[in-house]
C-alpha cells in the first residue's frame, strides 16, 4: 500500500521493453537502419505521451525521471529568463525535487516566494496573484500532493500566470496517467512526469515544454532532444513509459473509480477508531491516497507493526522518510510537529484488492490499541475522560 512511492512494472510494459535491450539495440541518433529502428520506438512513445497530454510531440522531452524534470523546468526557465527577472514562486508543500531546486537558485541570487497552504494543503490562487511582481519569471505548483493527495487548482492558477505573462510549471508526477491531463486546459507551460509511478520502469520520465517557452538546455552534450537534453536515449525505458501510458489510456478512468471506492472504504474504516483524523482535502484528493493521523501513536511504530504483517505503507514521501523531521507538508498545513509524527500514508494501486483492504482494517485497530496501551499520554487522557 505504498504505490505513491513506486509501482511494479506492468507485465505488458516489460514485454514491450524486452526487444529493445538486444534485438533493437541501435542508437536512435545513428542514421543507419539499426539506429532508425530504435528511433521508431522512441518517437512512438513520444507521440503517445503527447497525445495523452494534448500536446505536440516536439513539446515532449524525455528525462531520467521526475526529479530531473523538476530541475530542468525550474533551473532552465530561471537561467534563460534572467534578463526579464529573478523572482520565482512556489509552495510550501512541493516535493523536495522542486523545493531544493528553488533553494539552490535562491543561494545563487534568485528571489524566492514560498506560498502557504490551508489546513487541507490547498494553495489559494489569489495568493499566487498577489505574489507575482514585474520580476517574476516562474510559478511552480504541484498538481497533486504525493503526501496528502490534495489536488491543486492548476487551471485557475494558470489563468493568472498567463495574464501576467509568467511561466507556470506543475509537478504532475502523482497525477500523470492516473487522472486525465490536458496541458491546454490546465494552462501550464511546463509539466513533470515520471515512469515508475504509473507501472512503467524507474529512471525514465519526461517534461512537457510548451512551444515557445524560453528555457536553457538541461544537459549539454550530443544535441539529442533538439539540443534541450543531451545524452543517449534510454530506449527500453522510453518504450516502457510509452506502453505504460497506452495502458493507462485504456484503463485509467475505470481504475480511478475502483480506487475511489477502496480509498473511501479505508478512510471510513480508519475513522471508526477513536482520535483518527484524515489529512488532506476530503474530496479534492487523489483516488488512491489515504493519509491519516492516529493520535498518540507514532506513525513509524504502526508502520513497523504493519510491515511485520506483510503490509508496506509509509509516513509520507519515500524520498524523505529517512529524516526524523516532521513532514514539511503537514507542518505547512499547520499540524503541530507531535501530531505530524502520528501520520501515515496508504496509497493504493492496480493490484490492491478488496481482501487486502479488509485485512488492513481488521489488523489496524488491534495494532493501534496495543501501541496506545504503551503511551503515557494516551493513558492520562483516558483517565481524565
Ligand atoms: N515529484 C513528486 C510529486 C514525487 O512524488 C516524486 C517521487 O516520489 C518525484 C517528484 C521524483 O520523481 P523521481 O523518483 O522519478 O525522480
Coordinates of C-alpha atoms and ligand atoms in Angstrom, one line a residue:
X1 CA 0.0 0.0 0.0
X2 CA 2.8 2.3 -1.0
X3 CA 2.1 2.8 -4.7
X4 CA 2.9 6.6 -4.4
X5 CA 6.5 5.6 -3.6
X6 CA 6.7 3.4 -6.7
X7 CA 4.8 0.8 -8.7
X8 CA 5.6 -2.6 -10.1
X9 CA 6.3 -2.6 -13.8
X10 CA 3.2 -3.8 -15.7
X11 CA 3.9 -7.2 -17.4
X12 CA 2.9 -5.8 -20.8
X13 CA 5.4 -3.0 -20.3
X14 CA 8.2 -5.5 -19.6
X15 CA 7.2 -7.3 -22.8
X16 CA 7.3 -4.2 -24.8
X17 CA 10.7 -3.2 -23.5
X18 CA 12.5 -6.5 -23.9
X19 CA 13.2 -6.4 -27.7
X20 CA 14.9 -3.0 -27.1
X21 CA 17.7 -4.5 -24.9
X22 CA 19.1 -6.9 -27.5
X23 CA 17.3 -7.0 -30.9
X24 CA 16.5 -3.3 -31.4
X25 CA 19.6 -2.1 -29.6
X26 CA 20.7 0.7 -32.0
X27 CA 21.5 4.2 -31.0
X28 CA 18.5 6.4 -32.2
X29 CA 20.9 9.1 -33.2
X30 CA 22.6 6.7 -35.8
X31 CA 21.4 7.2 -39.3
X32 CA 21.6 3.5 -40.3
X33 CA 18.6 1.2 -40.2
X34 CA 19.6 -0.3 -36.8
X35 CA 19.6 3.2 -35.2
X36 CA 16.4 4.3 -37.0
X37 CA 14.5 1.2 -35.8
X38 CA 15.3 2.1 -32.2
X39 CA 14.4 5.7 -33.0
X40 CA 11.0 4.4 -34.1
X41 CA 10.4 3.1 -30.6
X42 CA 11.4 6.4 -29.0
X43 CA 9.2 8.5 -31.4
X44 CA 6.2 6.2 -31.0
X45 CA 6.4 6.7 -27.2
X46 CA 6.8 10.5 -27.6
X47 CA 3.7 10.6 -29.8
X48 CA 1.8 8.6 -27.2
X49 CA 2.8 10.9 -24.3
X50 CA 2.0 14.0 -26.5
X51 CA -1.5 12.6 -27.3
X52 CA -2.2 11.9 -23.7
X53 CA -1.2 15.5 -22.7
X54 CA -2.9 17.2 -25.7
X55 CA 0.5 18.5 -26.7
X56 CA 2.7 18.3 -29.8
X57 CA 5.4 15.6 -30.0
X58 CA 8.1 18.3 -30.2
X59 CA 6.8 19.6 -26.8
X60 CA 7.8 16.3 -25.0
X61 CA 11.4 15.8 -23.9
X62 CA 12.5 12.5 -22.2
X63 CA 14.4 12.7 -19.0
X64 CA 15.6 10.4 -16.2
X65 CA 12.5 10.9 -14.1
X66 CA 10.5 13.4 -12.0
X67 CA 13.5 14.9 -10.2
X68 CA 15.3 15.7 -13.4
X69 CA 12.1 17.1 -15.0
X70 CA 11.6 19.4 -12.0
X71 CA 15.2 20.5 -12.0
X72 CA 15.1 21.1 -15.8
X73 CA 11.9 23.2 -15.6
X74 CA 12.9 25.4 -12.8
X75 CA 16.6 25.9 -13.5
X76 CA 16.0 26.0 -17.2
X77 CA 13.4 28.8 -17.1
X78 CA 15.2 30.7 -14.3
X79 CA 18.6 30.8 -16.2
X80 CA 17.0 31.6 -19.6
X81 CA 14.9 34.4 -18.4
X82 CA 17.3 36.3 -16.1
X83 CA 17.2 39.3 -18.3
X84 CA 13.5 39.6 -17.5
X85 CA 13.6 38.9 -13.8
X86 CA 14.9 36.8 -10.9
X87 CA 11.8 36.0 -8.9
X88 CA 10.4 32.5 -8.5
X89 CA 7.2 31.5 -6.7
X90 CA 6.5 28.0 -5.3
X91 CA 4.5 26.5 -2.5
X92 CA 5.4 25.1 0.9
X93 CA 4.1 21.6 0.1
X94 CA 6.2 20.8 -3.0
X95 CA 8.3 17.7 -3.4
X96 CA 11.9 18.2 -2.4
X97 CA 12.9 18.0 -6.1
X98 CA 11.1 21.4 -6.5
X99 CA 11.9 22.9 -3.1
X100 CA 15.6 22.1 -3.1
X101 CA 16.0 23.3 -6.7
X102 CA 14.3 26.6 -5.7
X103 CA 16.6 26.9 -2.6
X104 CA 19.6 26.2 -4.8
X105 CA 18.7 29.1 -7.1
X106 CA 18.0 31.3 -4.0
X107 CA 21.6 30.8 -2.9
X108 CA 22.7 32.0 -6.3
X109 CA 20.8 35.3 -6.0
X110 CA 17.3 34.5 -7.2
X111 CA 14.4 35.8 -5.0
X112 CA 12.0 33.1 -3.8
X113 CA 8.4 33.3 -2.5
X114 CA 7.1 30.2 -0.9
X115 CA 3.3 30.3 -0.7
X116 CA 1.4 28.9 2.3
X117 CA -1.5 26.4 2.0
X118 CA -4.7 26.0 4.0
X119 CA -5.5 23.2 6.5
X120 CA -6.2 20.8 3.6
X121 CA -2.9 21.5 1.9
X122 CA -4.7 23.7 -0.8
X123 CA -3.0 26.7 -2.5
X124 CA -5.1 29.8 -2.9
X125 CA -4.9 31.1 -6.5
X126 CA -5.4 34.7 -5.0
X127 CA -2.1 34.2 -3.1
X128 CA -0.4 33.4 -6.4
X129 CA -1.8 36.6 -8.0
X130 CA -0.7 38.7 -5.0
X131 CA 2.9 37.3 -5.1
X132 CA 3.6 38.0 -8.8
X133 CA 5.8 41.0 -9.4
X134 CA 7.3 42.5 -12.5
X135 CA 10.4 40.4 -11.8
X136 CA 8.6 37.0 -11.6
X137 CA 9.6 34.5 -14.2
X138 CA 8.2 31.3 -13.0
X139 CA 5.5 29.8 -10.7
X140 CA 5.8 26.2 -9.7
X141 CA 2.8 24.5 -8.1
X142 CA 2.4 20.7 -7.9
X143 CA -0.7 19.1 -9.5
X144 CA -1.4 16.8 -6.5
X145 CA 0.5 16.2 -3.3
X146 CA 2.4 12.9 -3.0
X147 CA 1.9 13.0 0.7
X148 CA -1.7 14.1 1.4
X149 CA -3.2 13.7 -2.0
X150 CA -4.7 17.2 -2.3
X151 CA -5.3 18.2 -5.9
X152 CA -4.5 21.9 -6.7
X153 CA -6.5 24.3 -8.8
X154 CA -3.9 24.4 -11.5
X155 CA -6.2 25.6 -14.3
X156 CA -7.2 28.6 -12.2
X157 CA -3.6 29.4 -11.3
X158 CA -2.7 29.0 -15.0
X159 CA -5.2 31.7 -16.0
X160 CA -3.5 34.1 -13.6
X161 CA 0.1 33.3 -14.8
X162 CA -1.0 33.5 -18.5
X163 CA -2.5 37.0 -17.8
X164 CA 0.7 38.1 -16.0
X165 CA 3.0 36.7 -18.7
X166 CA 4.7 34.4 -16.2
X167 CA 5.6 30.7 -16.9
X168 CA 3.7 28.0 -14.9
X169 CA 5.3 24.7 -14.1
X170 CA 3.4 21.8 -12.5
X171 CA 4.9 18.6 -11.0
X172 CA 2.4 16.0 -12.2
X173 CA 4.4 13.0 -11.1
X174 CA 1.5 11.7 -8.9
X175 CA -1.3 12.5 -11.4
X176 CA 0.0 11.8 -14.9
X177 CA -1.7 8.7 -16.3
X178 CA -3.8 8.4 -13.2
X179 CA -6.1 11.4 -14.0
X180 CA -6.8 12.9 -17.4
X181 CA -4.4 15.8 -18.1
X182 CA -4.8 18.3 -20.9
X183 CA -2.0 20.8 -20.8
X184 CA -4.1 23.4 -22.7
X185 CA -7.0 23.2 -20.2
X186 CA -4.5 23.3 -17.3
X187 CA -2.9 26.4 -18.8
X188 CA 0.6 25.1 -17.9
X189 CA 3.9 25.8 -19.7
X190 CA 5.9 23.0 -18.2
X191 CA 4.8 19.7 -16.6
X192 CA 6.9 17.0 -15.0
X193 CA 6.1 13.3 -15.0
X194 CA 7.9 10.0 -14.0
X195 CA 7.7 6.5 -15.4
X196 CA 7.9 4.5 -12.2
X197 CA 4.7 6.0 -10.7
X198 CA 2.5 4.6 -13.5
X199 CA 3.6 1.0 -13.8
X200 CA 6.5 1.9 -16.1
X201 CA 10.2 1.5 -15.3
X202 CA 12.3 3.5 -12.9
X203 CA 14.9 6.0 -14.2
X204 CA 12.8 7.4 -17.0
X205 CA 10.4 10.4 -17.2
X206 CA 9.5 13.3 -19.3
X207 CA 8.9 17.0 -19.3
X208 CA 6.3 18.9 -21.3
X209 CA 7.7 22.2 -22.5
X210 CA 5.1 24.4 -24.3
X211 CA 6.2 25.6 -27.7
X212 CA 7.9 29.0 -27.4
X213 CA 9.0 28.6 -23.8
X214 CA 12.4 30.2 -23.2
X215 CA 14.4 27.5 -21.4
X216 CA 18.1 26.6 -21.1
X217 CA 19.1 23.1 -22.1
X218 CA 19.4 20.8 -19.0
X219 CA 22.3 18.7 -20.2
X220 CA 24.8 19.9 -22.7
X221 CA 26.0 17.1 -25.0
X222 CA 25.3 15.5 -28.2
X223 CA 22.3 17.6 -29.3
X224 CA 19.7 15.0 -28.5
X225 CA 16.1 16.2 -27.9
X226 CA 16.7 19.1 -30.2
X227 CA 19.6 20.2 -28.1
X228 CA 17.5 20.5 -25.0
X229 CA 18.8 17.4 -23.3
X230 CA 22.0 15.7 -24.4
X231 CA 22.7 12.0 -23.6
X232 CA 22.0 8.8 -25.5
X233 CA 18.3 7.9 -25.3
X234 CA 17.3 5.3 -22.7
X235 CA 15.4 3.4 -25.4
X236 CA 14.0 0.5 -23.4
X237 CA 12.9 2.9 -20.6
X238 CA 11.3 5.3 -23.1
X239 CA 9.5 2.5 -24.9
X240 CA 8.3 1.1 -21.5
X241 CA 7.0 4.6 -20.5
X242 CA 5.1 4.8 -23.8
X243 CA 3.5 1.4 -23.2
X244 CA 2.5 2.3 -19.6
X245 CA 0.8 5.4 -21.0
X246 CA -1.0 3.3 -23.7
X247 CA -2.4 1.0 -20.9
X248 CA -3.4 4.0 -18.8
X249 CA -5.3 5.5 -21.7
X250 CA -7.5 2.4 -21.8
X251 CA -7.8 1.6 -18.0
X252 CA -7.3 4.9 -16.1
X253 CA -10.9 6.1 -15.7
X254 CA -12.3 2.7 -14.6
X255 CA -9.3 2.2 -12.3
X256 CA -9.7 5.6 -10.7
X257 CA -13.4 4.8 -10.0
X258 CA -12.4 1.5 -8.4
X259 CA -9.7 3.1 -6.3
X260 CA -12.0 5.8 -5.0
X261 CA -14.3 3.2 -3.6
X262 CA -11.4 1.3 -2.0
X263 CA -10.0 4.5 -0.7
X264 CA -13.3 5.7 0.8
X265 CA -13.8 2.3 2.5
X266 CA -10.4 2.5 4.0
X267 CA -11.0 6.1 5.3
X268 CA -14.4 5.1 6.8
X269 CA -12.8 2.1 8.4
X270 CA -10.0 4.1 10.0
X271 CA -12.4 6.8 11.2
X272 CA -14.2 4.2 13.3
X273 CA -11.2 4.2 15.5
X274 CA -11.2 7.0 18.2
X275 CA -9.0 10.1 17.6
X276 CA -8.2 9.4 13.9
X277 CA -8.1 12.4 11.5
X278 CA -7.8 12.4 7.8
X279 CA -5.1 14.7 6.4
X280 CA -5.6 16.4 3.1
X281 CA -8.7 17.5 1.3
X282 CA -11.8 15.3 2.0
X283 CA -13.0 15.5 -1.7
X284 CA -10.3 17.1 -3.9
X285 CA -7.8 14.3 -3.4
X286 CA -6.0 11.6 -5.4
X287 CA -8.2 8.5 -5.9
X288 CA -5.6 6.3 -4.3
X289 CA -4.4 8.4 -1.3
X290 CA -5.3 7.9 2.4
X291 CA -3.3 9.9 4.9
X292 CA -4.3 9.7 8.5
X293 CA -3.1 10.8 11.9
X294 CA -3.7 8.3 14.6
X295 CA -3.4 10.2 17.8
X296 CA -1.0 9.0 20.5
X297 CA 0.9 6.5 18.3
X298 CA 4.0 7.2 16.3
X299 CA 3.4 6.6 12.6
X300 CA 6.7 4.8 12.4
X301 CA 5.8 2.3 15.1
X302 CA 2.4 1.5 13.5
X303 CA 4.2 1.0 10.1
X304 CA 6.7 -1.3 11.7
X305 CA 3.9 -3.5 13.1
X306 CA 2.2 -3.5 9.7
X307 CA 5.4 -4.4 7.9
X308 CA 5.7 -7.4 10.3
X309 CA 2.3 -8.4 9.0
X310 CA 3.4 -8.0 5.4
X311 CA 1.7 -4.6 4.8
X312 CA 4.0 -1.9 3.4
X313 CA 3.0 1.7 3.8
X314 CA 4.8 4.9 4.6
X315 CA 4.8 8.1 6.7
X316 CA 5.0 10.3 3.7
X317 CA 7.4 10.8 0.8
X318 CA 9.7 7.8 0.3
X319 CA 12.5 10.3 -0.5
X320 CA 12.3 12.0 2.9
X321 CA 11.3 9.1 5.1
X322 CA 14.9 8.7 6.3
X323 CA 14.6 12.0 8.0
X324 CA 13.3 12.3 11.6
X325 CA 12.0 15.8 11.0
X326 CA 8.2 16.0 10.8
X327 CA 6.8 16.3 7.3
X328 CA 7.2 19.8 5.8
X329 CA 3.8 19.2 4.1
X330 CA 1.9 18.6 7.3
X331 CA 3.8 21.4 9.0
X332 CA 2.7 23.8 6.2
X333 CA -0.9 22.6 6.9
X334 CA -0.5 23.9 10.5
X335 CA -0.4 20.4 12.0
X336 CA 1.8 20.6 15.2
X337 CA 5.1 18.6 15.0
X338 CA 4.0 16.0 17.6
X339 CA 0.8 15.3 15.6
X340 CA 2.6 15.2 12.3
X341 CA 4.5 12.2 13.8
X342 CA 1.2 10.4 14.2
X343 CA 0.6 10.4 10.4
X344 CA 0.7 7.5 8.0
X345 CA 0.1 7.3 4.2
X346 CA -1.5 4.4 2.5
X347 CA -1.5 4.6 -1.3
X348 CA -3.4 2.0 -3.3
X349 CA -2.9 0.8 -6.8
X350 CA -3.7 -1.6 -9.7
X351 CA -3.1 -4.7 -7.7
X352 CA -4.6 -3.7 -4.4
X353 CA -7.6 -5.9 -3.7
X354 CA -10.7 -5.6 -1.5
X355 CA -9.4 -8.5 0.5
X356 CA -6.2 -6.6 1.2
X357 CA -8.1 -3.5 2.4
X358 CA -10.2 -5.8 4.6
X359 CA -7.1 -7.4 6.1
X360 CA -5.6 -4.0 6.9
X361 CA -8.9 -2.8 8.5
X362 CA -9.0 -6.0 10.6
X363 CA -5.4 -5.7 11.9
X364 CA -5.3 -1.9 12.3
X365 CA -7.5 -1.4 15.5
X366 CA -5.6 -4.1 17.3
X367 CA -2.2 -2.6 16.5
X368 CA -3.3 0.9 17.4
X369 CA -4.8 -0.4 20.7
X370 CA -1.5 -2.2 21.6
X371 CA 0.6 0.9 20.9
X372 CA -1.8 3.2 22.7
X373 CA -1.6 1.0 25.8
X374 CA 2.1 1.9 25.9
X375 CA 1.5 5.6 25.5
X376 CA 1.6 7.6 28.8
X377 CA -0.1 10.5 27.0
X378 CA -3.0 8.3 25.9
X379 CA -3.4 6.7 29.3
X380 CA -3.5 10.1 31.1
X381 CA -6.0 11.3 28.5
X382 CA -8.3 8.4 29.0
X383 CA -8.1 8.8 32.8
X384 CA -9.1 12.4 32.6
X385 CA -12.2 11.4 30.5
Ligands
LIG1 N1 7.7 14.8 -7.6 C1 6.8 14.1 -6.9 C2 5.5 14.7 -6.5 C3 7.1 12.7 -6.5 O1 6.2 12.1 -5.8 C4 8.3 12.2 -6.8 C5 8.7 10.8 -6.4 O2 8.4 10.4 -5.2 C6 9.2 12.9 -7.6 C7 8.9 14.2 -7.9 C8 10.5 12.4 -8.0 O3 10.4 11.6 -9.1 P1 11.6 10.5 -9.5 O4 11.6 9.5 -8.4 O5 11.1 10.0 -10.8 O6 12.8 11.3 -9.6

